[in-house]
Amino acid sequence: DETTDKYKKLTAEILGEISPEITFHDFRIVTGPTHTNLIFDIVIPYDSKLNDHEIKTEFDLRMKAHEDNVFTVVTFDRSYV
């Protein structure tokens, strides 16, 4: 749907700004009367200097600059390849 596509594109853009090597999958949204939850998995390269907390904090700050009523529920995976 249009709303999911909008948030998925914005998520890709923000993650690409943080680190071009970061990818994400299993993206979905849950909308409610007061806010929207973005739920997805982030894959961090094994040799990344950034940790989970740093990535989520930076992502949330950047997302809030675009959409104030969006919250994230993120599962982190490390790429071992």
PDB file of N, CA and C in Angstrom:
ATOM      1  N   ASP A   1       0.827  -1.175   0.000  1.00  0.00           N
ATOM      2  CA  ASP A   1       0.000   0.000   0.000  1.00  0.00           C
ATOM      3  C   ASP A   1       0.884   1.256   0.000  1.00  0.00           C
ATOM      4  N   GLU A   2       0.291   2.375  -0.249  1.00  0.00           N
ATOM      5  CA  GLU A   2       1.015   3.633  -0.418  1.00  0.00           C
ATOM      6  C   GLU A   2       1.757   4.067   0.853  1.00  0.00           C
ATOM      7  N   THR A   3       1.136   3.919   2.007  1.00  0.00           N
ATOM      8  CA  THR A   3       1.762   4.327   3.262  1.00  0.00           C
ATOM      9  C   THR A   3       2.965   3.451   3.584  1.00  0.00           C
ATOM     10  N   THR A   4       2.808   2.147   3.416  1.00  0.00           N
ATOM     11  CA  THR A   4       3.925   1.229   3.657  1.00  0.00           C
ATOM     12  C   THR A   4       5.079   1.540   2.730  1.00  0.00           C
ATOM     13  N   ASP A   5       4.784   1.767   1.451  1.00  0.00           N
ATOM     14  CA  ASP A   5       5.832   2.097   0.484  1.00  0.00           C
ATOM     15  C   ASP A   5       6.568   3.371   0.874  1.00  0.00           C
ATOM     16  N   LYS A   6       5.846   4.366   1.349  1.00  0.00           N
ATOM     17  CA  LYS A   6       6.450   5.637   1.762  1.00  0.00           C
ATOM     18  C   LYS A   6       7.435   5.418   2.902  1.00  0.00           C
ATOM     19  N   TYR A   7       7.009   4.689   3.921  1.00  0.00           N
ATOM     20  CA  TYR A   7       7.883   4.454   5.070  1.00  0.00           C
ATOM     21  C   TYR A   7       9.041   3.514   4.732  1.00  0.00           C
ATOM     22  N   LYS A   8       8.808   2.559   3.866  1.00  0.00           N
ATOM     23  CA  LYS A   8       9.883   1.650   3.467  1.00  0.00           C
ATOM     24  C   LYS A   8      10.966   2.413   2.707  1.00  0.00           C
ATOM     25  N   LYS A   9      10.558   3.297   1.827  1.00  0.00           N
ATOM     26  CA  LYS A   9      11.516   4.108   1.068  1.00  0.00           C
ATOM     27  C   LYS A   9      12.290   5.033   2.004  1.00  0.00           C
ATOM     28  N   LEU A  10      11.605   5.661   2.936  1.00  0.00           N
ATOM     29  CA  LEU A  10      12.248   6.553   3.900  1.00  0.00           C
ATOM     30  C   LEU A  10      13.222   5.777   4.790  1.00  0.00           C
ATOM     31  N   THR A  11      12.843   4.575   5.198  1.00  0.00           N
ATOM     32  CA  THR A  11      13.722   3.724   6.001  1.00  0.00           C
ATOM     33  C   THR A  11      14.997   3.394   5.235  1.00  0.00           C
ATOM     34  N   ALA A  12      14.859   3.016   3.972  1.00  0.00           N
ATOM     35  CA  ALA A  12      16.027   2.705   3.147  1.00  0.00           C
ATOM     36  C   ALA A  12      16.937   3.921   3.009  1.00  0.00           C
ATOM     37  N   GLU A  13      16.344   5.068   2.815  1.00  0.00           N
ATOM     38  CA  GLU A  13      17.109   6.305   2.663  1.00  0.00           C
ATOM     39  C   GLU A  13      17.896   6.622   3.942  1.00  0.00           C
ATOM     40  N   ILE A  14      17.239   6.568   5.074  1.00  0.00           N
ATOM     41  CA  ILE A  14      17.888   6.889   6.347  1.00  0.00           C
ATOM     42  C   ILE A  14      18.994   5.886   6.671  1.00  0.00           C
ATOM     43  N   LEU A  15      18.718   4.594   6.511  1.00  0.00           N
ATOM     44  CA  LEU A  15      19.747   3.593   6.784  1.00  0.00           C
ATOM     45  C   LEU A  15      20.939   3.757   5.853  1.00  0.00           C
ATOM     46  N   GLY A  16      20.677   4.101   4.594  1.00  0.00           N
ATOM     47  CA  GLY A  16      21.758   4.340   3.638  1.00  0.00           C
ATOM     48  C   GLY A  16      22.630   5.518   4.036  1.00  0.00           C
ATOM     49  N   GLU A  17      22.021   6.533   4.645  1.00  0.00           N
ATOM     50  CA  GLU A  17      22.786   7.683   5.130  1.00  0.00           C
ATOM     51  C   GLU A  17      23.648   7.300   6.334  1.00  0.00           C
ATOM     52  N   ILE A  18      23.128   6.456   7.187  1.00  0.00           N
ATOM     53  CA  ILE A  18      23.883   6.031   8.375  1.00  0.00           C
ATOM     54  C   ILE A  18      25.065   5.167   7.961  1.00  0.00           C
ATOM     55  N   SER A  19      24.815   4.190   7.100  1.00  0.00           N
ATOM     56  CA  SER A  19      25.869   3.310   6.584  1.00  0.00           C
ATOM     57  C   SER A  19      25.333   2.579   5.359  1.00  0.00           C
ATOM     58  N   PRO A  20      25.964   2.740   4.217  1.00  0.00           N
ATOM     59  CA  PRO A  20      25.480   2.096   2.989  1.00  0.00           C
ATOM     60  C   PRO A  20      25.489   0.566   3.046  1.00  0.00           C
ATOM     61  N   GLU A  21      26.240  -0.013   3.982  1.00  0.00           N
ATOM     62  CA  GLU A  21      26.313  -1.477   4.080  1.00  0.00           C
ATOM     63  C   GLU A  21      25.151  -2.089   4.852  1.00  0.00           C
ATOM     64  N   ILE A  22      24.404  -1.274   5.576  1.00  0.00           N
ATOM     65  CA  ILE A  22      23.287  -1.789   6.367  1.00  0.00           C
ATOM     66  C   ILE A  22      22.108  -2.099   5.443  1.00  0.00           C
ATOM     67  N   THR A  23      21.492  -3.255   5.659  1.00  0.00           N
ATOM     68  CA  THR A  23      20.289  -3.619   4.914  1.00  0.00           C
ATOM     69  C   THR A  23      19.172  -3.918   5.912  1.00  0.00           C
ATOM     70  N   PHE A  24      17.959  -4.028   5.392  1.00  0.00           N
ATOM     71  CA  PHE A  24      16.830  -4.361   6.256  1.00  0.00           C
ATOM     72  C   PHE A  24      15.876  -5.283   5.517  1.00  0.00           C
ATOM     73  N   HIS A  25      15.037  -5.978   6.274  1.00  0.00           N
ATOM     74  CA  HIS A  25      14.064  -6.900   5.687  1.00  0.00           C
ATOM     75  C   HIS A  25      12.894  -7.072   6.656  1.00  0.00           C
ATOM     76  N   ASP A  26      11.904  -7.818   6.223  1.00  0.00           N
ATOM     77  CA  ASP A  26      10.686  -8.074   7.007  1.00  0.00           C
ATOM     78  C   ASP A  26      10.032  -6.783   7.490  1.00  0.00           C
ATOM     79  N   PHE A  27       9.927  -5.819   6.590  1.00  0.00           N
ATOM     80  CA  PHE A  27       9.394  -4.502   6.919  1.00  0.00           C
ATOM     81  C   PHE A  27       7.871  -4.534   6.933  1.00  0.00           C
ATOM     82  N   ARG A  28       7.297  -3.990   7.984  1.00  0.00           N
ATOM     83  CA  ARG A  28       5.839  -3.847   8.064  1.00  0.00           C
ATOM     84  C   ARG A  28       5.524  -2.654   8.962  1.00  0.00           C
ATOM     85  N   ILE A  29       4.314  -2.165   8.855  1.00  0.00           N
ATOM     86  CA  ILE A  29       3.898  -1.049   9.697  1.00  0.00           C
ATOM     87  C   ILE A  29       2.590  -1.397  10.396  1.00  0.00           C
ATOM     88  N   VAL A  30       2.410  -0.794  11.549  1.00  0.00           N
ATOM     89  CA  VAL A  30       1.148  -0.894  12.278  1.00  0.00           C
ATOM     90  C   VAL A  30       0.730   0.535  12.589  1.00  0.00           C
ATOM     91  N   THR A  31      -0.382   0.942  12.024  1.00  0.00           N
ATOM     92  CA  THR A  31      -0.855   2.307  12.249  1.00  0.00           C
ATOM     93  C   THR A  31      -1.925   2.312  13.328  1.00  0.00           C
ATOM     94  N   GLY A  32      -1.935   3.387  14.066  1.00  0.00           N
ATOM     95  CA  GLY A  32      -2.925   3.553  15.125  1.00  0.00           C
ATOM     96  C   GLY A  32      -3.408   4.987  15.143  1.00  0.00           C
ATOM     97  N   PRO A  33      -4.285   5.302  16.064  1.00  0.00           N
ATOM     98  CA  PRO A  33      -4.852   6.652  16.103  1.00  0.00           C
ATOM     99  C   PRO A  33      -3.847   7.726  16.514  1.00  0.00           C
ATOM    100  N   THR A  34      -2.805   7.341  17.266  1.00  0.00           N
ATOM    101  CA  THR A  34      -1.863   8.349  17.755  1.00  0.00           C
ATOM    102  C   THR A  34      -0.466   8.247  17.161  1.00  0.00           C
ATOM    103  N   HIS A  35      -0.108   7.075  16.641  1.00  0.00           N
ATOM    104  CA  HIS A  35       1.233   6.913  16.075  1.00  0.00           C
ATOM    105  C   HIS A  35       1.280   5.698  15.152  1.00  0.00           C
ATOM    106  N   THR A  36       2.411   5.568  14.481  1.00  0.00           N
ATOM    107  CA  THR A  36       2.661   4.435  13.596  1.00  0.00           C
ATOM    108  C   THR A  36       3.922   3.730  14.057  1.00  0.00           C
ATOM    109  N   ASN A  37       3.872   2.405  14.130  1.00  0.00           N
ATOM    110  CA  ASN A  37       5.055   1.605  14.437  1.00  0.00           C
ATOM    111  C   ASN A  37       5.635   1.056  13.140  1.00  0.00           C
ATOM    112  N   LEU A  38       6.937   1.232  12.977  1.00  0.00           N
ATOM    113  CA  LEU A  38       7.671   0.589  11.889  1.00  0.00           C
ATOM    114  C   LEU A  38       8.375  -0.606  12.507  1.00  0.00           C
ATOM    115  N   ILE A  39       8.129  -1.778  11.963  1.00  0.00           N
ATOM    116  CA  ILE A  39       8.681  -3.013  12.508  1.00  0.00           C
ATOM    117  C   ILE A  39       9.514  -3.661  11.418  1.00  0.00           C
ATOM    118  N   PHE A  40      10.800  -3.898  11.704  1.00  0.00           N
ATOM    119  CA  PHE A  40      11.679  -4.478  10.688  1.00  0.00           C
ATOM    120  C   PHE A  40      12.949  -5.022  11.322  1.00  0.00           C
ATOM    121  N   ASP A  41      13.698  -5.786  10.529  1.00  0.00           N
ATOM    122  CA  ASP A  41      14.986  -6.330  10.940  1.00  0.00           C
ATOM    123  C   ASP A  41      16.077  -5.578  10.205  1.00  0.00           C
ATOM    124  N   ILE A  42      17.157  -5.290  10.909  1.00  0.00           N
ATOM    125  CA  ILE A  42      18.323  -4.647  10.313  1.00  0.00           C
ATOM    126  C   ILE A  42      19.459  -5.654  10.307  1.00  0.00           C
ATOM    127  N   VAL A  43      20.145  -5.758   9.168  1.00  0.00           N
ATOM    128  CA  VAL A  43      21.323  -6.615   9.054  1.00  0.00           C
ATOM    129  C   VAL A  43      22.550  -5.709   9.050  1.00  0.00           C
ATOM    130  N   ILE A  44      23.400  -5.903  10.053  1.00  0.00           N
ATOM    131  CA  ILE A  44      24.617  -5.108  10.193  1.00  0.00           C
ATOM    132  C   ILE A  44      25.802  -5.963   9.743  1.00  0.00           C
ATOM    133  N   PRO A  45      26.662  -5.414   8.891  1.00  0.00           N
ATOM    134  CA  PRO A  45      27.852  -6.173   8.490  1.00  0.00           C
ATOM    135  C   PRO A  45      28.700  -6.551   9.710  1.00  0.00           C
ATOM    136  N   TYR A  46      29.325  -7.700   9.640  1.00  0.00           N
ATOM    137  CA  TYR A  46      30.120  -8.220  10.746  1.00  0.00           C
ATOM    138  C   TYR A  46      31.184  -7.227  11.211  1.00  0.00           C
ATOM    139  N   ASP A  47      31.811  -6.542  10.264  1.00  0.00           N
ATOM    140  CA  ASP A  47      32.919  -5.642  10.599  1.00  0.00           C
ATOM    141  C   ASP A  47      32.477  -4.196  10.839  1.00  0.00           C
ATOM    142  N   SER A  48      31.206  -3.965  11.014  1.00  0.00           N
ATOM    143  CA  SER A  48      30.698  -2.614  11.240  1.00  0.00           C
ATOM    144  C   SER A  48      31.221  -2.050  12.553  1.00  0.00           C
ATOM    145  N   LYS A  49      31.586  -0.786  12.533  1.00  0.00           N
ATOM    146  CA  LYS A  49      32.059  -0.094  13.732  1.00  0.00           C
ATOM    147  C   LYS A  49      30.884   0.380  14.602  1.00  0.00           C
ATOM    148  N   LEU A  50      29.693   0.420  14.027  1.00  0.00           N
ATOM    149  CA  LEU A  50      28.511   0.882  14.749  1.00  0.00           C
ATOM    150  C   LEU A  50      27.854  -0.281  15.486  1.00  0.00           C
ATOM    151  N   ASN A  51      27.366  -0.003  16.689  1.00  0.00           N
ATOM    152  CA  ASN A  51      26.644  -1.054  17.409  1.00  0.00           C
ATOM    153  C   ASN A  51      25.135  -0.846  17.258  1.00  0.00           C
ATOM    154  N   ASP A  52      24.364  -1.787  17.751  1.00  0.00           N
ATOM    155  CA  ASP A  52      22.908  -1.759  17.611  1.00  0.00           C
ATOM    156  C   ASP A  52      22.309  -0.472  18.172  1.00  0.00           C
ATOM    157  N   HIS A  53      22.729  -0.104  19.366  1.00  0.00           N
ATOM    158  CA  HIS A  53      22.189   1.086  20.025  1.00  0.00           C
ATOM    159  C   HIS A  53      22.473   2.359  19.218  1.00  0.00           C
ATOM    160  N   GLU A  54      23.689   2.484  18.718  1.00  0.00           N
ATOM    161  CA  GLU A  54      24.055   3.666  17.929  1.00  0.00           C
ATOM    162  C   GLU A  54      23.205   3.767  16.666  1.00  0.00           C
ATOM    163  N   ILE A  55      23.011   2.656  16.008  1.00  0.00           N
ATOM    164  CA  ILE A  55      22.230   2.656  14.767  1.00  0.00           C
ATOM    165  C   ILE A  55      20.774   3.013  15.065  1.00  0.00           C
ATOM    166  N   LYS A  56      20.186   2.390  16.073  1.00  0.00           N
ATOM    167  CA  LYS A  56      18.784   2.668  16.383  1.00  0.00           C
ATOM    168  C   LYS A  56      18.587   4.112  16.827  1.00  0.00           C
ATOM    169  N   THR A  57      19.480   4.616  17.664  1.00  0.00           N
ATOM    170  CA  THR A  57      19.373   5.998  18.129  1.00  0.00           C
ATOM    171  C   THR A  57      19.458   6.965  16.956  1.00  0.00           C
ATOM    172  N   GLU A  58      20.424   6.769  16.087  1.00  0.00           N
ATOM    173  CA  GLU A  58      20.581   7.659  14.928  1.00  0.00           C
ATOM    174  C   GLU A  58      19.395   7.541  13.981  1.00  0.00           C
ATOM    175  N   PHE A  59      18.922   6.318  13.757  1.00  0.00           N
ATOM    176  CA  PHE A  59      17.764   6.120  12.890  1.00  0.00           C
ATOM    177  C   PHE A  59      16.541   6.840  13.453  1.00  0.00           C
ATOM    178  N   ASP A  60      16.285   6.663  14.738  1.00  0.00           N
ATOM    179  CA  ASP A  60      15.116   7.289  15.360  1.00  0.00           C
ATOM    180  C   ASP A  60      15.186   8.809  15.296  1.00  0.00           C
ATOM    181  N   LEU A  61      16.363   9.380  15.525  1.00  0.00           N
ATOM    182  CA  LEU A  61      16.522  10.833  15.425  1.00  0.00           C
ATOM    183  C   LEU A  61      16.210  11.336  14.019  1.00  0.00           C
ATOM    184  N   ARG A  62      16.735  10.637  13.044  1.00  0.00           N
ATOM    185  CA  ARG A  62      16.505  11.053  11.649  1.00  0.00           C
ATOM    186  C   ARG A  62      15.051  10.852  11.234  1.00  0.00           C
ATOM    187  N   MET A  63      14.435   9.771  11.697  1.00  0.00           N
ATOM    188  CA  MET A  63      13.033   9.533  11.353  1.00  0.00           C
ATOM    189  C   MET A  63      12.151  10.603  11.998  1.00  0.00           C
ATOM    190  N   LYS A  64      12.437  10.966  13.241  1.00  0.00           N
ATOM    191  CA  LYS A  64      11.641  11.990  13.929  1.00  0.00           C
ATOM    192  C   LYS A  64      11.712  13.331  13.198  1.00  0.00           C
ATOM    193  N   ALA A  65      12.808  13.591  12.500  1.00  0.00           N
ATOM    194  CA  ALA A  65      12.927  14.830  11.721  1.00  0.00           C
ATOM    195  C   ALA A  65      11.939  14.842  10.556  1.00  0.00           C
ATOM    196  N   HIS A  66      11.555  13.648  10.081  1.00  0.00           N
ATOM    197  CA  HIS A  66      10.592  13.528   8.981  1.00  0.00           C
ATOM    198  C   HIS A  66       9.162  13.353   9.487  1.00  0.00           C
ATOM    199  N   GLU A  67       9.019  12.477  10.476  1.00  0.00           N
ATOM    200  CA  GLU A  67       7.699  12.093  10.991  1.00  0.00           C
ATOM    201  C   GLU A  67       7.772  11.991  12.506  1.00  0.00           C
ATOM    202  N   ASP A  68       7.098  12.878  13.204  1.00  0.00           N
ATOM    203  CA  ASP A  68       7.188  12.920  14.658  1.00  0.00           C
ATOM    204  C   ASP A  68       6.418  11.801  15.361  1.00  0.00           C
ATOM    205  N   ASN A  69       5.430  11.236  14.704  1.00  0.00           N
ATOM    206  CA  ASN A  69       4.575  10.240  15.357  1.00  0.00           C
ATOM    207  C   ASN A  69       4.894   8.806  14.924  1.00  0.00           C
ATOM    208  N   VAL A  70       6.173   8.548  14.641  1.00  0.00           N
ATOM    209  CA  VAL A  70       6.604   7.215  14.210  1.00  0.00           C
ATOM    210  C   VAL A  70       7.552   6.632  15.256  1.00  0.00           C
ATOM    211  N   PHE A  71       7.321   5.375  15.608  1.00  0.00           N
ATOM    212  CA  PHE A  71       8.178   4.654  16.536  1.00  0.00           C
ATOM    213  C   PHE A  71       8.689   3.402  15.835  1.00  0.00           C
ATOM    214  N   THR A  72       9.848   2.904  16.282  1.00  0.00           N
ATOM    215  CA  THR A  72      10.440   1.748  15.622  1.00  0.00           C
ATOM    216  C   THR A  72      10.558   0.566  16.576  1.00  0.00           C
ATOM    217  N   VAL A  73      10.350  -0.607  16.022  1.00  0.00           N
ATOM    218  CA  VAL A  73      10.572  -1.872  16.706  1.00  0.00           C
ATOM    219  C   VAL A  73      11.528  -2.641  15.803  1.00  0.00           C
ATOM    220  N   VAL A  74      12.787  -2.735  16.240  1.00  0.00           N
ATOM    221  CA  VAL A  74      13.842  -3.252  15.372  1.00  0.00           C
ATOM    222  C   VAL A  74      14.485  -4.485  15.986  1.00  0.00           C
ATOM    223  N   THR A  75      14.699  -5.491  15.141  1.00  0.00           N
ATOM    224  CA  THR A  75      15.492  -6.659  15.502  1.00  0.00           C
ATOM    225  C   THR A  75      16.794  -6.560  14.728  1.00  0.00           C
ATOM    226  N   PHE A  76      17.912  -6.736  15.406  1.00  0.00           N
ATOM    227  CA  PHE A  76      19.220  -6.621  14.758  1.00  0.00           C
ATOM    228  C   PHE A  76      19.806  -7.993  14.477  1.00  0.00           C
ATOM    229  N   ASP A  77      20.336  -8.138  13.277  1.00  0.00           N
ATOM    230  CA  ASP A  77      21.048  -9.342  12.861  1.00  0.00           C
ATOM    231  C   ASP A  77      22.459  -8.928  12.466  1.00  0.00           C
ATOM    232  N   ARG A  78      23.434  -9.770  12.740  1.00  0.00           N
ATOM    233  CA  ARG A  78      24.808  -9.538  12.285  1.00  0.00           C
ATOM    234  C   ARG A  78      25.084 -10.461  11.115  1.00  0.00           C
ATOM    235  N   SER A  79      25.623  -9.896  10.059  1.00  0.00           N
ATOM    236  CA  SER A  79      26.016 -10.695   8.901  1.00  0.00           C
ATOM    237  C   SER A  79      27.359 -11.336   9.200  1.00  0.00           C
ATOM    238  N   TYR A  80      27.426 -12.644   9.035  1.00  0.00           N
ATOM    239  CA  TYR A  80      28.670 -13.356   9.320  1.00  0.00           C
ATOM    240  C   TYR A  80      29.361 -13.829   8.070  1.00  0.00           C
ATOM    241  N   VAL A  81      28.961 -13.311   6.944  1.00  0.00           N
ATOM    242  CA  VAL A  81      29.550 -13.716   5.672  1.00  0.00           C
ATOM    243  C   VAL A  81      30.663 -12.779   5.302  1.00  0.00           C
TER     244      VAL A  81
END
